[in-house]
């Protein structure tokens, strides 16, 4: 499930590099709003929801979470579907979900959000991870691929398996670690691996180009020598 050669320092390094990777990704995709959306998701959504009575989120906020999710991960045709919900639907569903969290009913909290059009287990976990990072980590593709590499689906069964693994790893790492932070570290690790492969591919392409240029020079020199002999 996890690389046994990685120690706690390695995991801390991944986690500490999270914001840098977000900035790098936003530049690579030419989507500067990713930085602001990520900051909103990590630092502001919970406070915004809890400032209301009863606590809830509104359509504009779940729309922002979906936009963030698609920009940080893989684009899917979900944004318009989420945006087609009424504000009342989102308020009602999120009020129930956050109430269930106060009762430690994390499955019921996820189910409550899933009545919103365009919201499945993964998006629901993205929202609720802000409120209960130790119990409801975000169901990111990169986390699934690291833990359940041959089975990427977005069912509650798969989420339970992912959740248990992330919680166990957080307990192993100790200190301030929680399941959501482990998931973020896995995302950084995946991005780092992707960057490394891209760099290696570019280096190989340059080497191939250099080799082709050298071969062309040799061939040209041979042709020139042959022409001189014919004269």
PDB file of C-alpha atoms in Angstrom:
ATOM      1  CA  UNK A   1       0.000   0.000   0.000  1.00  0.00           C
ATOM      2  CA  UNK A   2       2.732   2.446   0.939  1.00  0.00           C
ATOM      3  CA  UNK A   3       6.430   2.605   0.120  1.00  0.00           C
ATOM      4  CA  UNK A   4       8.136   0.958   3.084  1.00  0.00           C
ATOM      5  CA  UNK A   5      11.378   2.774   2.238  1.00  0.00           C
ATOM      6  CA  UNK A   6       9.807   6.125   3.094  1.00  0.00           C
ATOM      7  CA  UNK A   7      10.198   7.313   6.682  1.00  0.00           C
ATOM      8  CA  UNK A   8       8.382  10.015   8.604  1.00  0.00           C
ATOM      9  CA  UNK A   9      10.755  12.700   7.315  1.00  0.00           C
ATOM     10  CA  UNK A  10       9.877  11.752   3.741  1.00  0.00           C
ATOM     11  CA  UNK A  11       6.174  12.122   4.491  1.00  0.00           C
ATOM     12  CA  UNK A  12       6.745  15.472   6.186  1.00  0.00           C
ATOM     13  CA  UNK A  13       8.718  16.623   3.146  1.00  0.00           C
ATOM     14  CA  UNK A  14       5.831  15.720   0.847  1.00  0.00           C
ATOM     15  CA  UNK A  15       3.303  17.510   3.021  1.00  0.00           C
ATOM     16  CA  UNK A  16       5.473  20.615   3.381  1.00  0.00           C
ATOM     17  CA  UNK A  17       5.768  20.789  -0.407  1.00  0.00           C
ATOM     18  CA  UNK A  18       1.994  20.858  -0.922  1.00  0.00           C
ATOM     19  CA  UNK A  19       1.593  24.587  -1.529  1.00  0.00           C
ATOM     20  CA  UNK A  20       4.576  24.644  -3.887  1.00  0.00           C
ATOM     21  CA  UNK A  21       3.006  21.875  -5.943  1.00  0.00           C
ATOM     22  CA  UNK A  22      -0.306  23.749  -6.077  1.00  0.00           C
ATOM     23  CA  UNK A  23       1.497  26.846  -7.382  1.00  0.00           C
ATOM     24  CA  UNK A  24       3.421  24.758  -9.894  1.00  0.00           C
ATOM     25  CA  UNK A  25       0.246  23.049 -11.091  1.00  0.00           C
ATOM     26  CA  UNK A  26      -1.640  26.334 -11.415  1.00  0.00           C
ATOM     27  CA  UNK A  27       1.136  27.701 -13.628  1.00  0.00           C
ATOM     28  CA  UNK A  28       1.327  24.520 -15.680  1.00  0.00           C
ATOM     29  CA  UNK A  29      -2.417  24.530 -16.323  1.00  0.00           C
ATOM     30  CA  UNK A  30      -2.492  28.326 -16.649  1.00  0.00           C
ATOM     31  CA  UNK A  31      -5.219  28.394 -14.024  1.00  0.00           C
ATOM     32  CA  UNK A  32      -4.105  30.935 -11.382  1.00  0.00           C
ATOM     33  CA  UNK A  33      -7.471  30.624  -9.597  1.00  0.00           C
ATOM     34  CA  UNK A  34      -6.411  27.174  -8.352  1.00  0.00           C
ATOM     35  CA  UNK A  35      -4.234  28.809  -5.697  1.00  0.00           C
ATOM     36  CA  UNK A  36      -7.111  30.882  -4.324  1.00  0.00           C
ATOM     37  CA  UNK A  37      -9.556  27.974  -4.526  1.00  0.00           C
ATOM     38  CA  UNK A  38      -7.160  25.656  -2.710  1.00  0.00           C
ATOM     39  CA  UNK A  39      -6.659  28.221   0.041  1.00  0.00           C
ATOM     40  CA  UNK A  40     -10.417  28.634   0.353  1.00  0.00           C
ATOM     41  CA  UNK A  41     -10.898  24.871   0.607  1.00  0.00           C
ATOM     42  CA  UNK A  42      -8.177  24.361   3.198  1.00  0.00           C
ATOM     43  CA  UNK A  43      -8.523  27.491   5.306  1.00  0.00           C
ATOM     44  CA  UNK A  44     -11.874  29.222   4.877  1.00  0.00           C
ATOM     45  CA  UNK A  45     -14.747  26.880   3.993  1.00  0.00           C
ATOM     46  CA  UNK A  46     -15.146  25.500   7.505  1.00  0.00           C
ATOM     47  CA  UNK A  47     -15.237  28.960   9.105  1.00  0.00           C
ATOM     48  CA  UNK A  48     -17.719  30.248   6.531  1.00  0.00           C
ATOM     49  CA  UNK A  49     -20.087  27.332   7.161  1.00  0.00           C
ATOM     50  CA  UNK A  50     -19.763  27.471  10.947  1.00  0.00           C
ATOM     51  CA  UNK A  51     -20.494  31.208  10.989  1.00  0.00           C
ATOM     52  CA  UNK A  52     -24.082  30.388   9.997  1.00  0.00           C
ATOM     53  CA  UNK A  53     -26.840  29.020  12.180  1.00  0.00           C
ATOM     54  CA  UNK A  54     -27.286  26.180  11.694  1.00  0.00           C
ATOM     55  CA  UNK A  55     -23.916  25.540   9.992  1.00  0.00           C
ATOM     56  CA  UNK A  56     -24.206  24.959   6.248  1.00  0.00           C
ATOM     57  CA  UNK A  57     -22.660  25.767   2.896  1.00  0.00           C
ATOM     58  CA  UNK A  58     -24.298  27.408  -0.081  1.00  0.00           C
ATOM     59  CA  UNK A  59     -24.317  26.731  -3.827  1.00  0.00           C
ATOM     60  CA  UNK A  60     -21.508  29.167  -4.579  1.00  0.00           C
ATOM     61  CA  UNK A  61     -19.253  27.362  -2.100  1.00  0.00           C
ATOM     62  CA  UNK A  62     -19.857  23.836  -3.308  1.00  0.00           C
ATOM     63  CA  UNK A  63     -19.345  25.195  -6.815  1.00  0.00           C
ATOM     64  CA  UNK A  64     -15.943  26.492  -5.721  1.00  0.00           C
ATOM     65  CA  UNK A  65     -15.059  23.117  -4.199  1.00  0.00           C
ATOM     66  CA  UNK A  66     -15.987  21.360  -7.441  1.00  0.00           C
ATOM     67  CA  UNK A  67     -13.925  23.840  -9.466  1.00  0.00           C
ATOM     68  CA  UNK A  68     -10.966  23.258  -7.136  1.00  0.00           C
ATOM     69  CA  UNK A  69     -11.385  19.481  -7.298  1.00  0.00           C
ATOM     70  CA  UNK A  70     -11.404  19.423 -11.103  1.00  0.00           C
ATOM     71  CA  UNK A  71      -8.456  21.798 -11.421  1.00  0.00           C
ATOM     72  CA  UNK A  72      -6.318  19.939  -8.882  1.00  0.00           C
ATOM     73  CA  UNK A  73      -7.210  16.556 -10.342  1.00  0.00           C
ATOM     74  CA  UNK A  74      -8.781  15.387 -13.571  1.00  0.00           C
ATOM     75  CA  UNK A  75     -11.322  17.388 -15.530  1.00  0.00           C
ATOM     76  CA  UNK A  76     -14.760  15.793 -15.706  1.00  0.00           C
ATOM     77  CA  UNK A  77     -18.124  17.146 -16.933  1.00  0.00           C
ATOM     78  CA  UNK A  78     -19.461  17.855 -13.437  1.00  0.00           C
ATOM     79  CA  UNK A  79     -19.236  21.612 -12.973  1.00  0.00           C
ATOM     80  CA  UNK A  80     -22.416  22.515 -14.855  1.00  0.00           C
ATOM     81  CA  UNK A  81     -24.326  19.752 -13.119  1.00  0.00           C
ATOM     82  CA  UNK A  82     -23.338  21.025  -9.679  1.00  0.00           C
ATOM     83  CA  UNK A  83     -24.086  24.603 -10.679  1.00  0.00           C
ATOM     84  CA  UNK A  84     -27.588  23.586 -11.794  1.00  0.00           C
ATOM     85  CA  UNK A  85     -28.641  22.896  -8.192  1.00  0.00           C
ATOM     86  CA  UNK A  86     -30.771  25.373  -6.299  1.00  0.00           C
ATOM     87  CA  UNK A  87     -29.233  27.156  -3.337  1.00  0.00           C
ATOM     88  CA  UNK A  88     -32.007  25.736  -1.143  1.00  0.00           C
ATOM     89  CA  UNK A  89     -31.047  22.173  -2.072  1.00  0.00           C
ATOM     90  CA  UNK A  90     -27.404  22.748  -1.132  1.00  0.00           C
ATOM     91  CA  UNK A  91     -28.295  24.479   2.138  1.00  0.00           C
ATOM     92  CA  UNK A  92     -30.692  21.698   3.147  1.00  0.00           C
ATOM     93  CA  UNK A  93     -28.281  18.866   2.251  1.00  0.00           C
ATOM     94  CA  UNK A  94     -25.243  20.468   3.855  1.00  0.00           C
ATOM     95  CA  UNK A  95     -27.171  21.369   7.028  1.00  0.00           C
ATOM     96  CA  UNK A  96     -28.087  17.707   7.449  1.00  0.00           C
ATOM     97  CA  UNK A  97     -24.556  16.557   6.589  1.00  0.00           C
ATOM     98  CA  UNK A  98     -22.875  18.833   9.121  1.00  0.00           C
ATOM     99  CA  UNK A  99     -25.424  17.845  11.769  1.00  0.00           C
ATOM    100  CA  UNK A 100     -24.603  14.176  11.157  1.00  0.00           C
ATOM    101  CA  UNK A 101     -20.930  15.011  11.671  1.00  0.00           C
ATOM    102  CA  UNK A 102     -21.681  16.315  15.156  1.00  0.00           C
ATOM    103  CA  UNK A 103     -23.079  12.852  15.899  1.00  0.00           C
ATOM    104  CA  UNK A 104     -19.973  11.144  14.454  1.00  0.00           C
ATOM    105  CA  UNK A 105     -22.085   9.674  11.658  1.00  0.00           C
ATOM    106  CA  UNK A 106     -19.584  10.178   8.843  1.00  0.00           C
ATOM    107  CA  UNK A 107     -21.289   7.809   6.377  1.00  0.00           C
ATOM    108  CA  UNK A 108     -24.626   9.520   6.878  1.00  0.00           C
ATOM    109  CA  UNK A 109     -22.916  12.884   6.399  1.00  0.00           C
ATOM    110  CA  UNK A 110     -21.556  11.776   3.031  1.00  0.00           C
ATOM    111  CA  UNK A 111     -24.917  10.333   2.006  1.00  0.00           C
ATOM    112  CA  UNK A 112     -26.634  13.607   2.886  1.00  0.00           C
ATOM    113  CA  UNK A 113     -24.432  15.596   0.491  1.00  0.00           C
ATOM    114  CA  UNK A 114     -24.828  13.043  -2.290  1.00  0.00           C
ATOM    115  CA  UNK A 115     -28.420  14.119  -2.921  1.00  0.00           C
ATOM    116  CA  UNK A 116     -26.952  17.245  -4.555  1.00  0.00           C
ATOM    117  CA  UNK A 117     -26.763  16.811  -8.331  1.00  0.00           C
ATOM    118  CA  UNK A 118     -23.204  16.198  -9.483  1.00  0.00           C
ATOM    119  CA  UNK A 119     -21.986  15.282  -5.995  1.00  0.00           C
ATOM    120  CA  UNK A 120     -20.796  11.756  -5.330  1.00  0.00           C
ATOM    121  CA  UNK A 121     -18.721  10.202  -2.586  1.00  0.00           C
ATOM    122  CA  UNK A 122     -15.502  11.852  -3.791  1.00  0.00           C
ATOM    123  CA  UNK A 123     -16.882  15.398  -3.895  1.00  0.00           C
ATOM    124  CA  UNK A 124     -18.766  14.905  -0.639  1.00  0.00           C
ATOM    125  CA  UNK A 125     -15.527  13.808   1.016  1.00  0.00           C
ATOM    126  CA  UNK A 126     -13.765  16.879  -0.401  1.00  0.00           C
ATOM    127  CA  UNK A 127     -16.287  19.120   1.358  1.00  0.00           C
ATOM    128  CA  UNK A 128     -16.419  17.201   4.631  1.00  0.00           C
ATOM    129  CA  UNK A 129     -12.649  16.728   4.920  1.00  0.00           C
ATOM    130  CA  UNK A 130     -12.496  20.408   5.871  1.00  0.00           C
ATOM    131  CA  UNK A 131     -14.698  19.739   8.890  1.00  0.00           C
ATOM    132  CA  UNK A 132     -13.419  16.321   9.973  1.00  0.00           C
ATOM    133  CA  UNK A 133      -9.976  15.663   8.452  1.00  0.00           C
ATOM    134  CA  UNK A 134      -9.273  12.826  10.875  1.00  0.00           C
ATOM    135  CA  UNK A 135     -12.434  10.903   9.902  1.00  0.00           C
ATOM    136  CA  UNK A 136     -13.295  11.969   6.347  1.00  0.00           C
ATOM    137  CA  UNK A 137     -10.212  12.357   4.109  1.00  0.00           C
ATOM    138  CA  UNK A 138     -10.712  13.543   0.549  1.00  0.00           C
ATOM    139  CA  UNK A 139     -11.161  10.686  -1.932  1.00  0.00           C
ATOM    140  CA  UNK A 140      -8.532  11.927  -4.395  1.00  0.00           C
ATOM    141  CA  UNK A 141      -7.571   9.885  -7.453  1.00  0.00           C
ATOM    142  CA  UNK A 142      -3.926   9.971  -6.397  1.00  0.00           C
ATOM    143  CA  UNK A 143      -4.751   8.485  -2.997  1.00  0.00           C
ATOM    144  CA  UNK A 144      -6.848   5.736  -4.581  1.00  0.00           C
ATOM    145  CA  UNK A 145      -4.078   4.904  -7.050  1.00  0.00           C
ATOM    146  CA  UNK A 146      -1.509   4.689  -4.253  1.00  0.00           C
ATOM    147  CA  UNK A 147      -3.604   2.414  -2.049  1.00  0.00           C
ATOM    148  CA  UNK A 148      -5.943   0.564  -4.425  1.00  0.00           C
ATOM    149  CA  UNK A 149      -4.062   0.843  -7.757  1.00  0.00           C
ATOM    150  CA  UNK A 150      -6.139  -1.632  -9.739  1.00  0.00           C
ATOM    151  CA  UNK A 151      -9.555  -0.433  -8.637  1.00  0.00           C
ATOM    152  CA  UNK A 152     -10.444   3.174  -9.211  1.00  0.00           C
ATOM    153  CA  UNK A 153     -14.131   3.621  -8.571  1.00  0.00           C
ATOM    154  CA  UNK A 154     -15.998   6.060  -6.403  1.00  0.00           C
ATOM    155  CA  UNK A 155     -18.258   3.813  -4.348  1.00  0.00           C
ATOM    156  CA  UNK A 156     -18.678   3.899  -0.600  1.00  0.00           C
ATOM    157  CA  UNK A 157     -17.028   0.465  -0.407  1.00  0.00           C
ATOM    158  CA  UNK A 158     -13.866   1.755  -2.066  1.00  0.00           C
ATOM    159  CA  UNK A 159     -13.954   4.885   0.063  1.00  0.00           C
ATOM    160  CA  UNK A 160     -14.145   2.837   3.265  1.00  0.00           C
ATOM    161  CA  UNK A 161     -11.032   0.914   2.230  1.00  0.00           C
ATOM    162  CA  UNK A 162      -9.199   4.120   1.349  1.00  0.00           C
ATOM    163  CA  UNK A 163     -10.316   5.832   4.540  1.00  0.00           C
ATOM    164  CA  UNK A 164      -9.147   2.970   6.755  1.00  0.00           C
ATOM    165  CA  UNK A 165      -5.715   2.940   5.101  1.00  0.00           C
ATOM    166  CA  UNK A 166      -5.256   6.694   5.439  1.00  0.00           C
ATOM    167  CA  UNK A 167      -6.331   6.647   9.096  1.00  0.00           C
ATOM    168  CA  UNK A 168      -3.933   3.766   9.836  1.00  0.00           C
ATOM    169  CA  UNK A 169      -1.044   5.594   8.181  1.00  0.00           C
ATOM    170  CA  UNK A 170      -1.828   8.759  10.130  1.00  0.00           C
ATOM    171  CA  UNK A 171      -1.757   6.787  13.377  1.00  0.00           C
ATOM    172  CA  UNK A 172       1.568   5.258  12.357  1.00  0.00           C
ATOM    173  CA  UNK A 173       3.080   8.671  11.591  1.00  0.00           C
ATOM    174  CA  UNK A 174       1.761  10.091  14.865  1.00  0.00           C
ATOM    175  CA  UNK A 175       1.987  13.691  16.035  1.00  0.00           C
ATOM    176  CA  UNK A 176      -0.305  16.117  14.199  1.00  0.00           C
ATOM    177  CA  UNK A 177      -0.896  13.781  11.277  1.00  0.00           C
ATOM    178  CA  UNK A 178      -4.452  12.920  10.282  1.00  0.00           C
ATOM    179  CA  UNK A 179      -6.023  10.985   7.436  1.00  0.00           C
ATOM    180  CA  UNK A 180      -6.533  14.068   5.238  1.00  0.00           C
ATOM    181  CA  UNK A 181      -2.909  15.154   5.624  1.00  0.00           C
ATOM    182  CA  UNK A 182      -1.756  11.689   4.576  1.00  0.00           C
ATOM    183  CA  UNK A 183      -3.945  12.013   1.487  1.00  0.00           C
ATOM    184  CA  UNK A 184      -2.392  15.392   0.660  1.00  0.00           C
ATOM    185  CA  UNK A 185       1.089  13.954   1.054  1.00  0.00           C
ATOM    186  CA  UNK A 186       0.156  11.158  -1.352  1.00  0.00           C
ATOM    187  CA  UNK A 187      -1.047  13.768  -3.846  1.00  0.00           C
ATOM    188  CA  UNK A 188       2.310  15.567  -3.626  1.00  0.00           C
ATOM    189  CA  UNK A 189       4.153  12.273  -4.032  1.00  0.00           C
ATOM    190  CA  UNK A 190       2.145  11.513  -7.158  1.00  0.00           C
ATOM    191  CA  UNK A 191       2.816  14.984  -8.583  1.00  0.00           C
ATOM    192  CA  UNK A 192       6.532  14.657  -7.779  1.00  0.00           C
ATOM    193  CA  UNK A 193       6.679  11.292  -9.542  1.00  0.00           C
ATOM    194  CA  UNK A 194       4.839  12.728 -12.541  1.00  0.00           C
ATOM    195  CA  UNK A 195       7.239  15.665 -12.740  1.00  0.00           C
ATOM    196  CA  UNK A 196      10.224  13.324 -12.496  1.00  0.00           C
ATOM    197  CA  UNK A 197       8.925  11.165 -15.330  1.00  0.00           C
ATOM    198  CA  UNK A 198       8.237  14.236 -17.473  1.00  0.00           C
ATOM    199  CA  UNK A 199      11.777  15.545 -16.874  1.00  0.00           C
ATOM    200  CA  UNK A 200      13.271  12.152 -17.699  1.00  0.00           C
ATOM    201  CA  UNK A 201      11.210  11.981 -20.891  1.00  0.00           C
ATOM    202  CA  UNK A 202      12.424  15.437 -21.962  1.00  0.00           C
ATOM    203  CA  UNK A 203      16.031  14.439 -21.245  1.00  0.00           C
ATOM    204  CA  UNK A 204      15.603  11.286 -23.327  1.00  0.00           C
ATOM    205  CA  UNK A 205      14.083  13.296 -26.162  1.00  0.00           C
ATOM    206  CA  UNK A 206      17.006  15.717 -26.068  1.00  0.00           C
ATOM    207  CA  UNK A 207      19.426  12.809 -26.096  1.00  0.00           C
ATOM    208  CA  UNK A 208      17.605  11.288 -29.077  1.00  0.00           C
ATOM    209  CA  UNK A 209      17.647  14.616 -30.883  1.00  0.00           C
ATOM    210  CA  UNK A 210      21.357  14.977 -30.201  1.00  0.00           C
ATOM    211  CA  UNK A 211      21.968  11.468 -31.463  1.00  0.00           C
ATOM    212  CA  UNK A 212      19.947  12.135 -34.617  1.00  0.00           C
ATOM    213  CA  UNK A 213      21.861  15.348 -35.260  1.00  0.00           C
ATOM    214  CA  UNK A 214      25.162  13.523 -34.807  1.00  0.00           C
ATOM    215  CA  UNK A 215      24.021  10.734 -37.159  1.00  0.00           C
ATOM    216  CA  UNK A 216      23.014  13.327 -39.729  1.00  0.00           C
ATOM    217  CA  UNK A 217      26.413  14.984 -39.474  1.00  0.00           C
ATOM    218  CA  UNK A 218      28.191  11.658 -39.953  1.00  0.00           C
ATOM    219  CA  UNK A 219      25.981  10.813 -42.925  1.00  0.00           C
ATOM    220  CA  UNK A 220      26.558  14.239 -44.465  1.00  0.00           C
ATOM    221  CA  UNK A 221      30.306  13.952 -44.021  1.00  0.00           C
ATOM    222  CA  UNK A 222      30.267  10.482 -45.591  1.00  0.00           C
ATOM    223  CA  UNK A 223      28.250  11.768 -48.561  1.00  0.00           C
ATOM    224  CA  UNK A 224      30.610  14.722 -49.013  1.00  0.00           C
ATOM    225  CA  UNK A 225      33.628  12.416 -48.911  1.00  0.00           C
ATOM    226  CA  UNK A 226      32.055  10.134 -51.510  1.00  0.00           C
ATOM    227  CA  UNK A 227      31.358  13.086 -53.829  1.00  0.00           C
ATOM    228  CA  UNK A 228      34.979  14.224 -53.513  1.00  0.00           C
ATOM    229  CA  UNK A 229      36.188  10.777 -54.568  1.00  0.00           C
ATOM    230  CA  UNK A 230      33.897  10.817 -57.627  1.00  0.00           C
ATOM    231  CA  UNK A 231      35.447  14.085 -58.765  1.00  0.00           C
TER     232      UNK A 231
END
